[in-house]
Short mmCIF file of C-alpha atoms in Angstrom, two decimals:
data_model
loop_
_atom_site.label_atom_id
_atom_site.label_comp_id
_atom_site.label_asym_id
_atom_site.label_seq_id
_atom_site.Cartn_x
_atom_site.Cartn_y
_atom_site.Cartn_z
CA UNK A 18 41.88 6.65 -6.57
CA UNK A 19 38.81 7.15 -4.73
CA UNK A 20 38.91 10.86 -6.57
CA UNK A 21 38.98 8.94 -9.61
CA UNK A 22 35.88 7.01 -8.67
CA UNK A 23 34.54 9.96 -7.97
CA UNK A 24 34.56 12.11 -10.57
CA UNK A 25 33.52 9.53 -12.84
CA UNK A 26 29.96 9.08 -10.82
CA UNK A 27 29.88 12.76 -11.26
CA UNK A 28 30.11 12.90 -15.03
CA UNK A 29 27.74 9.84 -14.97
CA UNK A 30 25.36 11.91 -12.74
CA UNK A 31 25.75 15.07 -15.07
CA UNK A 32 25.03 12.96 -18.53
CA UNK A 33 21.99 11.21 -16.57
CA UNK A 34 19.04 12.76 -17.69
CA UNK A 35 16.14 13.44 -15.72
CA UNK A 36 12.59 12.94 -16.82
CA UNK A 37 10.65 15.26 -16.00
CA UNK A 38 6.80 13.15 -15.65
CA UNK A 39 8.16 11.06 -13.35
CA UNK A 40 8.54 13.25 -10.24
CA UNK A 41 10.40 11.37 -7.33
CA UNK A 42 10.26 7.90 -9.27
CA UNK A 43 12.80 8.70 -11.84
CA UNK A 44 16.20 7.04 -12.12
CA UNK A 45 18.55 10.06 -12.36
CA UNK A 46 17.05 11.37 -9.39
CA UNK A 47 17.74 8.16 -7.48
CA UNK A 48 21.31 7.80 -9.05
CA UNK A 49 22.32 11.12 -8.01
CA UNK A 50 21.21 10.84 -4.47
CA UNK A 51 22.52 7.40 -4.60
CA UNK A 52 26.01 8.79 -5.22
CA UNK A 53 25.64 11.51 -2.81
CA UNK A 54 24.99 8.59 0.27
CA UNK A 55 27.77 6.74 -1.43
CA UNK A 56 30.65 9.85 -1.68
CA UNK A 57 29.47 11.66 1.11
CA UNK A 58 32.91 12.85 1.81
CA UNK A 59 33.60 13.60 -1.79
CA UNK A 60 36.68 12.89 -3.42
CA UNK A 61 38.42 11.66 0.09
CA UNK A 62 36.29 9.08 0.76
CA UNK A 63 37.27 5.56 1.71
CA UNK A 64 35.87 3.13 -0.24
CA UNK A 65 35.72 -0.43 1.01
CA UNK A 66 34.93 -2.53 -2.05
CA UNK A 67 36.79 -1.12 -5.14
CA UNK A 68 36.04 -3.32 -7.56
CA UNK A 69 32.03 -3.52 -6.63
CA UNK A 70 32.48 -0.15 -7.53
CA UNK A 71 33.70 -0.24 -10.17
CA UNK A 72 31.25 -3.17 -11.52
CA UNK A 73 28.42 -0.44 -10.63
CA UNK A 74 30.05 1.77 -12.52
CA UNK A 75 30.24 -0.71 -15.34
CA UNK A 76 26.92 -1.64 -15.43
CA UNK A 77 25.40 2.40 -15.06
CA UNK A 78 27.27 3.26 -18.39
CA UNK A 79 26.01 0.29 -19.93
CA UNK A 80 22.31 1.10 -19.12
CA UNK A 81 22.90 4.65 -19.69
CA UNK A 82 24.52 3.93 -23.73
CA UNK A 83 21.69 1.53 -23.86
CA UNK A 84 24.28 -0.84 -24.72
CA UNK A 85 21.92 -4.04 -24.71
CA UNK A 86 19.29 -2.55 -26.79
CA UNK A 87 22.32 -1.27 -29.45
CA UNK A 88 23.41 -5.20 -29.14
CA UNK A 89 20.08 -6.34 -29.55
CA UNK A 90 18.00 -4.69 -31.44
CA UNK A 91 14.41 -5.14 -31.60
CA UNK A 92 12.43 -5.58 -34.87
CA UNK A 93 9.36 -3.79 -33.89
CA UNK A 94 9.15 -0.48 -31.41
CA UNK A 95 5.81 -2.05 -29.84
CA UNK A 96 4.98 -4.59 -26.93
CA UNK A 97 2.81 -7.72 -27.95
CA UNK A 98 0.10 -5.28 -26.99
CA UNK A 99 0.50 -2.87 -29.82
CA UNK A 100 1.63 -0.11 -26.82
CA UNK A 101 4.32 1.71 -28.57
CA UNK A 102 6.94 3.39 -26.28
CA UNK A 103 5.71 6.51 -26.02
CA UNK A 104 2.32 5.48 -24.76
CA UNK A 105 4.24 4.00 -22.18
CA UNK A 106 6.14 7.05 -21.38
CA UNK A 107 2.77 8.76 -20.93
CA UNK A 108 0.83 5.76 -18.84
CA UNK A 109 3.89 5.88 -16.56
CA UNK A 110 3.74 9.40 -15.82
CA UNK A 111 3.17 10.20 -12.22
CA UNK A 112 0.17 12.90 -13.35
CA UNK A 113 -1.29 10.23 -14.62
CA UNK A 114 -0.80 7.32 -12.22
CA UNK A 115 -2.00 10.09 -9.93
CA UNK A 116 -5.76 10.46 -11.97
CA UNK A 117 -5.57 6.30 -11.82
CA UNK A 118 -5.26 5.91 -8.17
CA UNK A 119 -7.99 9.09 -8.28
CA UNK A 120 -10.24 6.42 -10.26
CA UNK A 121 -9.96 3.44 -8.00
CA UNK A 122 -11.45 4.98 -5.05
CA UNK A 123 -14.72 4.54 -4.21
CA UNK A 124 -18.25 6.50 -5.39
CA UNK A 125 -18.75 7.10 -1.80
CA UNK A 126 -15.05 8.40 -0.53
CA UNK A 127 -15.13 9.92 -3.80
CA UNK A 128 -18.02 12.03 -3.24
CA UNK A 129 -17.16 12.37 0.47
CA UNK A 130 -14.31 14.20 -0.12
CA UNK A 131 -15.64 16.80 -2.42
CA UNK A 132 -18.66 17.62 -0.97
CA UNK A 133 -16.85 17.59 2.84
CA UNK A 134 -17.17 21.04 4.53
CA UNK A 135 -13.45 20.23 5.91
CA UNK A 136 -10.44 20.69 3.79
CA UNK A 137 -7.80 17.58 3.82
CA UNK A 138 -5.11 19.41 5.16
CA UNK A 139 -7.46 20.73 8.26
CA UNK A 140 -8.35 16.80 9.39
CA UNK A 141 -4.87 16.26 10.00
CA UNK A 142 -4.80 18.98 12.97
#
């Protein structure tokens, strides 16, 4: 029976999209890593708690198929602030978050990094 569970999780991993804008913070990537970790021996992996495994699979399928989004449709596709889904995706992109992190640095630190004679990788040597 573990082989069937393993195949179902693999099929779910194949269907789950990877969002390139969220490098190393994507749910699809995390799911693939967890499945690889949980099923180290592939189809021969012994499952300690089959009920919990099935429940986890069913929960992930509901997320993947937008079960609750379809069950409880929203009247508008914006938040109370007026931000759209596309705006949220753009704000949460890894590149934008890195730019915001750079903006948080103090002026003195930015100037020091910019005009320093050494490159950051040389400091670690």
